[in-house]
mmCIF file of C-alpha atoms in Angstrom:
data_model
loop_
_atom_site.group_PDB
_atom_site.id
_atom_site.type_symbol
_atom_site.label_atom_id
_atom_site.label_comp_id
_atom_site.label_asym_id
_atom_site.label_seq_id
_atom_site.Cartn_x
_atom_site.Cartn_y
_atom_site.Cartn_z
ATOM 1 C CA UNK A 10 0.000 0.000 0.000
ATOM 2 C CA UNK A 11 1.477 3.348 -1.027
ATOM 3 C CA UNK A 12 1.167 6.648 0.873
ATOM 4 C CA UNK A 13 -1.879 7.851 -1.087
ATOM 5 C CA UNK A 14 -3.719 4.558 -0.634
ATOM 6 C CA UNK A 15 -3.013 4.614 3.101
ATOM 7 C CA UNK A 16 -4.262 8.197 3.305
ATOM 8 C CA UNK A 17 -7.484 7.216 1.513
ATOM 9 C CA UNK A 18 -7.966 4.202 3.802
ATOM 10 C CA UNK A 19 -7.565 6.309 6.950
ATOM 11 C CA UNK A 20 -9.956 9.006 5.705
ATOM 12 C CA UNK A 21 -12.482 6.362 4.630
ATOM 13 C CA UNK A 22 -12.322 4.766 8.090
ATOM 14 C CA UNK A 23 -13.048 8.156 9.682
ATOM 15 C CA UNK A 24 -16.158 8.958 7.633
ATOM 16 C CA UNK A 25 -19.302 7.174 8.900
ATOM 17 C CA UNK A 26 -21.785 5.460 6.603
ATOM 18 C CA UNK A 27 -24.491 7.560 4.950
ATOM 19 C CA UNK A 28 -22.772 10.825 5.883
ATOM 20 C CA UNK A 29 -23.269 14.043 3.934
ATOM 21 C CA UNK A 30 -19.773 15.005 2.743
ATOM 22 C CA UNK A 31 -18.167 18.053 1.143
ATOM 23 C CA UNK A 32 -14.780 17.234 -0.416
ATOM 24 C CA UNK A 33 -12.765 20.417 -0.963
ATOM 25 C CA UNK A 34 -9.986 20.208 -3.528
ATOM 26 C CA UNK A 35 -11.348 16.811 -4.528
ATOM 27 C CA UNK A 36 -9.016 16.429 -7.524
ATOM 28 C CA UNK A 37 -10.112 13.697 -9.907
ATOM 29 C CA UNK A 38 -12.689 12.388 -7.431
ATOM 30 C CA UNK A 39 -10.867 9.168 -6.497
ATOM 31 C CA UNK A 40 -11.364 9.553 -2.738
ATOM 32 C CA UNK A 41 -14.957 10.754 -3.110
ATOM 33 C CA UNK A 42 -15.753 7.823 -5.389
ATOM 34 C CA UNK A 43 -14.265 5.433 -2.816
ATOM 35 C CA UNK A 44 -16.423 6.967 -0.091
ATOM 36 C CA UNK A 45 -19.548 6.581 -2.221
ATOM 37 C CA UNK A 46 -18.815 2.904 -2.861
ATOM 38 C CA UNK A 47 -17.657 1.940 0.627
ATOM 39 C CA UNK A 48 -19.619 4.293 2.896
ATOM 40 C CA UNK A 49 -22.685 5.163 0.798
ATOM 41 C CA UNK A 50 -22.079 8.881 1.321
ATOM 42 C CA UNK A 51 -23.856 11.719 -0.445
ATOM 43 C CA UNK A 52 -22.563 15.193 -1.117
ATOM 44 C CA UNK A 53 -20.413 17.142 -3.505
ATOM 45 C CA UNK A 54 -16.802 17.860 -4.359
ATOM 46 C CA UNK A 55 -15.274 21.252 -5.134
ATOM 47 C CA UNK A 56 -12.258 21.488 -7.447
ATOM 48 C CA UNK A 57 -10.606 24.465 -9.152
ATOM 49 C CA UNK A 58 -8.865 22.544 -11.953
ATOM 50 C CA UNK A 59 -11.167 22.061 -14.950
ATOM 51 C CA UNK A 60 -9.429 18.888 -16.169
ATOM 52 C CA UNK A 61 -9.734 17.292 -12.719
ATOM 53 C CA UNK A 62 -13.424 18.271 -12.572
ATOM 54 C CA UNK A 63 -14.020 16.410 -15.849
ATOM 55 C CA UNK A 64 -12.224 13.314 -14.510
ATOM 56 C CA UNK A 65 -14.326 13.426 -11.333
ATOM 57 C CA UNK A 66 -17.537 13.729 -13.343
ATOM 58 C CA UNK A 67 -16.446 10.726 -15.426
ATOM 59 C CA UNK A 68 -16.225 8.756 -12.148
ATOM 60 C CA UNK A 69 -19.825 9.658 -11.371
ATOM 61 C CA UNK A 70 -18.883 12.142 -8.658
ATOM 62 C CA UNK A 71 -21.045 15.222 -8.136
ATOM 63 C CA UNK A 72 -18.531 18.064 -8.390
ATOM 64 C CA UNK A 73 -18.533 21.787 -9.017
ATOM 65 C CA UNK A 74 -15.687 23.927 -10.241
ATOM 66 C CA UNK A 75 -14.777 26.586 -7.717
ATOM 67 C CA UNK A 76 -12.029 28.299 -5.745
ATOM 68 C CA UNK A 77 -12.255 27.456 -2.036
ATOM 69 C CA UNK A 78 -10.063 30.481 -1.232
ATOM 70 C CA UNK A 79 -13.095 32.604 -2.155
ATOM 71 C CA UNK A 80 -15.197 30.952 0.546
ATOM 72 C CA UNK A 81 -18.140 28.574 0.452
ATOM 73 C CA UNK A 82 -21.021 31.048 0.259
ATOM 74 C CA UNK A 83 -23.088 28.658 -1.860
ATOM 75 C CA UNK A 84 -23.454 26.279 1.093
ATOM 76 C CA UNK A 85 -25.606 27.020 4.160
ATOM 77 C CA UNK A 86 -24.401 26.539 7.733
ATOM 78 C CA UNK A 87 -24.038 22.912 8.883
ATOM 79 C CA UNK A 88 -25.311 21.515 5.573
ATOM 80 C CA UNK A 89 -22.784 18.643 5.737
ATOM 81 C CA UNK A 90 -21.759 16.125 8.370
ATOM 82 C CA UNK A 91 -18.111 16.217 7.257
ATOM 83 C CA UNK A 92 -15.955 18.496 5.125
ATOM 84 C CA UNK A 93 -12.725 16.976 3.817
ATOM 85 C CA UNK A 94 -9.601 18.966 2.972
ATOM 86 C CA UNK A 95 -7.191 16.210 2.003
ATOM 87 C CA UNK A 96 -3.618 17.279 1.161
ATOM 88 C CA UNK A 97 -4.921 20.710 0.165
ATOM 89 C CA UNK A 98 -4.645 23.087 3.149
ATOM 90 C CA UNK A 99 -0.979 23.853 2.444
ATOM 91 C CA UNK A 100 -1.797 24.911 -1.125
ATOM 92 C CA UNK A 101 -4.570 27.351 -0.232
ATOM 93 C CA UNK A 102 -3.921 31.087 -0.257
ATOM 94 C CA UNK A 103 -6.150 31.727 2.761
ATOM 95 C CA UNK A 104 -5.958 28.651 5.008
ATOM 96 C CA UNK A 105 -7.588 30.485 7.916
ATOM 97 C CA UNK A 106 -10.627 31.449 5.801
ATOM 98 C CA UNK A 107 -10.855 27.948 4.330
ATOM 99 C CA UNK A 108 -10.823 26.349 7.791
ATOM 100 C CA UNK A 109 -13.439 28.791 9.105
ATOM 101 C CA UNK A 110 -15.687 28.117 6.141
ATOM 102 C CA UNK A 111 -15.272 24.335 6.432
ATOM 103 C CA UNK A 112 -16.356 24.423 10.056
ATOM 104 C CA UNK A 113 -19.256 26.698 9.218
ATOM 105 C CA UNK A 114 -20.741 24.421 6.557
ATOM 106 C CA UNK A 115 -19.915 21.077 8.243
ATOM 107 C CA UNK A 116 -20.249 19.672 11.742
ATOM 108 C CA UNK A 117 -16.762 18.141 11.540
ATOM 109 C CA UNK A 118 -13.774 18.478 9.235
ATOM 110 C CA UNK A 119 -11.033 16.075 8.166
ATOM 111 C CA UNK A 120 -7.785 17.875 7.377
ATOM 112 C CA UNK A 121 -4.518 16.317 6.200
ATOM 113 C CA UNK A 122 -1.180 17.799 5.202
ATOM 114 C CA UNK A 123 2.511 16.880 4.875
ATOM 115 C CA UNK A 124 4.441 17.632 8.064
ATOM 116 C CA UNK A 125 7.310 19.986 7.278
ATOM 117 C CA UNK A 126 8.995 19.105 10.606
ATOM 118 C CA UNK A 127 9.426 15.444 9.612
ATOM 119 C CA UNK A 128 12.992 14.395 10.436
ATOM 120 C CA UNK A 129 13.950 13.605 6.822
ATOM 121 C CA UNK A 130 12.816 17.074 5.755
ATOM 122 C CA UNK A 131 14.886 18.645 8.557
ATOM 123 C CA UNK A 132 17.973 16.625 7.663
ATOM 124 C CA UNK A 133 17.596 17.392 3.954
ATOM 125 C CA UNK A 134 17.469 21.114 4.653
ATOM 126 C CA UNK A 135 20.316 20.943 7.179
ATOM 127 C CA UNK A 136 22.760 18.864 5.122
ATOM 128 C CA UNK A 137 21.926 19.969 1.582
ATOM 129 C CA UNK A 138 20.936 23.542 2.319
ATOM 130 C CA UNK A 139 18.118 23.289 -0.230
ATOM 131 C CA UNK A 140 14.333 23.110 -0.016
ATOM 132 C CA UNK A 141 13.491 19.467 0.718
ATOM 133 C CA UNK A 142 11.989 17.030 -1.748
ATOM 134 C CA UNK A 143 10.253 13.830 -0.687
ATOM 135 C CA UNK A 144 7.252 11.657 -1.578
ATOM 136 C CA UNK A 145 4.940 14.055 0.224
ATOM 137 C CA UNK A 146 6.858 17.151 -0.995
ATOM 138 C CA UNK A 147 7.906 16.156 -4.530
ATOM 139 C CA UNK A 148 8.125 19.606 -6.146
ATOM 140 C CA UNK A 149 10.901 22.093 -6.750
ATOM 141 C CA UNK A 150 10.730 25.339 -4.782
ATOM 142 C CA UNK A 151 9.719 27.282 -7.909
ATOM 143 C CA UNK A 152 6.827 25.080 -9.097
ATOM 144 C CA UNK A 153 5.339 23.776 -5.872
ATOM 145 C CA UNK A 154 1.624 24.310 -5.231
ATOM 146 C CA UNK A 155 2.451 24.263 -1.503
ATOM 147 C CA UNK A 156 2.544 27.867 -0.353
ATOM 148 C CA UNK A 157 1.849 27.447 3.377
ATOM 149 C CA UNK A 158 4.056 24.662 4.642
ATOM 150 C CA UNK A 159 3.321 23.763 8.254
ATOM 151 C CA UNK A 160 4.110 21.339 11.037
ATOM 152 C CA UNK A 161 2.117 19.345 13.578
ATOM 153 C CA UNK A 162 2.957 21.974 16.216
ATOM 154 C CA UNK A 163 1.837 24.801 13.923
ATOM 155 C CA UNK A 164 -1.542 23.147 13.422
ATOM 156 C CA UNK A 165 -2.100 22.557 17.148
ATOM 157 C CA UNK A 166 -1.251 26.220 17.808
ATOM 158 C CA UNK A 167 -3.525 27.379 14.958
ATOM 159 C CA UNK A 168 -6.450 25.359 16.353
ATOM 160 C CA UNK A 169 -5.908 26.638 19.891
ATOM 161 C CA UNK A 170 -5.913 30.285 18.753
ATOM 162 C CA UNK A 171 -9.105 29.789 16.728
ATOM 163 C CA UNK A 172 -10.989 27.693 19.293
ATOM 164 C CA UNK A 173 -10.986 24.632 17.052
ATOM 165 C CA UNK A 174 -11.234 21.317 18.873
ATOM 166 C CA UNK A 175 -9.079 18.421 17.681
ATOM 167 C CA UNK A 176 -11.149 15.249 18.059
ATOM 168 C CA UNK A 177 -8.750 12.765 16.497
ATOM 169 C CA UNK A 178 -5.241 12.726 15.074
ATOM 170 C CA UNK A 179 -3.600 10.103 12.882
ATOM 171 C CA UNK A 180 0.119 10.169 12.125
ATOM 172 C CA UNK A 181 1.427 8.527 8.944
ATOM 173 C CA UNK A 182 5.012 7.379 8.476
ATOM 174 C CA UNK A 183 6.472 4.759 6.131
ATOM 175 C CA UNK A 184 3.077 3.424 5.067
ATOM 176 C CA UNK A 185 1.947 3.003 8.687
ATOM 177 C CA UNK A 186 -0.749 4.916 10.547
ATOM 178 C CA UNK A 187 -0.734 5.614 14.276
ATOM 179 C CA UNK A 188 -3.408 7.414 16.237
ATOM 180 C CA UNK A 189 -4.253 8.268 19.801
ATOM 181 C CA UNK A 190 -2.584 10.493 22.359
ATOM 182 C CA UNK A 191 1.088 10.672 21.480
ATOM 183 C CA UNK A 192 3.784 13.076 22.627
ATOM 184 C CA UNK A 193 3.558 16.007 20.254
ATOM 185 C CA UNK A 194 7.334 16.500 20.063
ATOM 186 C CA UNK A 195 7.740 12.908 18.870
ATOM 187 C CA UNK A 196 4.901 13.096 16.348
ATOM 188 C CA UNK A 197 6.216 16.411 15.029
ATOM 189 C CA UNK A 198 9.602 14.802 14.398
ATOM 190 C CA UNK A 199 8.582 11.368 13.100
ATOM 191 C CA UNK A 200 5.327 11.958 11.185
ATOM 192 C CA UNK A 201 5.556 12.421 7.436
ATOM 193 C CA UNK A 202 1.860 13.221 7.059
ATOM 194 C CA UNK A 203 -0.903 13.970 9.566
ATOM 195 C CA UNK A 204 -4.675 13.659 9.449
ATOM 196 C CA UNK A 205 -6.864 15.536 11.933
ATOM 197 C CA UNK A 206 -10.582 15.454 12.683
ATOM 198 C CA UNK A 207 -11.673 18.833 14.031
ATOM 199 C CA UNK A 208 -14.831 20.667 15.072
ATOM 200 C CA UNK A 209 -16.027 23.850 16.771
#
């Protein structure tokens, strides 16, 4: 199982059956399609890239083209059980607005991102003196869509300042997922990717 498959499995495990789901930055609809098949969810995806929207529609996913950095005005308060922002928060221009809007339109949110404090990233930067590249950060500095790189500690601090409650955390490293109450310093150092379930 590769990193993406593991991510999809963890997110699928989190979402309950028959939930109403909003998938923000849904890409080609692969995760949303999996949730429909395995959890019988209903809902919609939002994707800015026209080509990805077409691929999602071809998979039978209900998707609209839109920019989540402009907000989610088309959706009323608490119209979804879950909003998903999978591997997308770090590429938004206004992550604070996006998080606020997610938690306005959904009762709970699932957020995942690559952890920039992962030990391999730190060592890469320290020894090579260049912006790190890895499976979760595969781009060059000049063409990366990731404009707000963050760490586990950054996210905890962000949530505390904005009165966002973290209900669950899952830490992914080397195709393994660990959850539960772990020492934050350790998770910040050893987690390549993190998945949080949050609410207000």
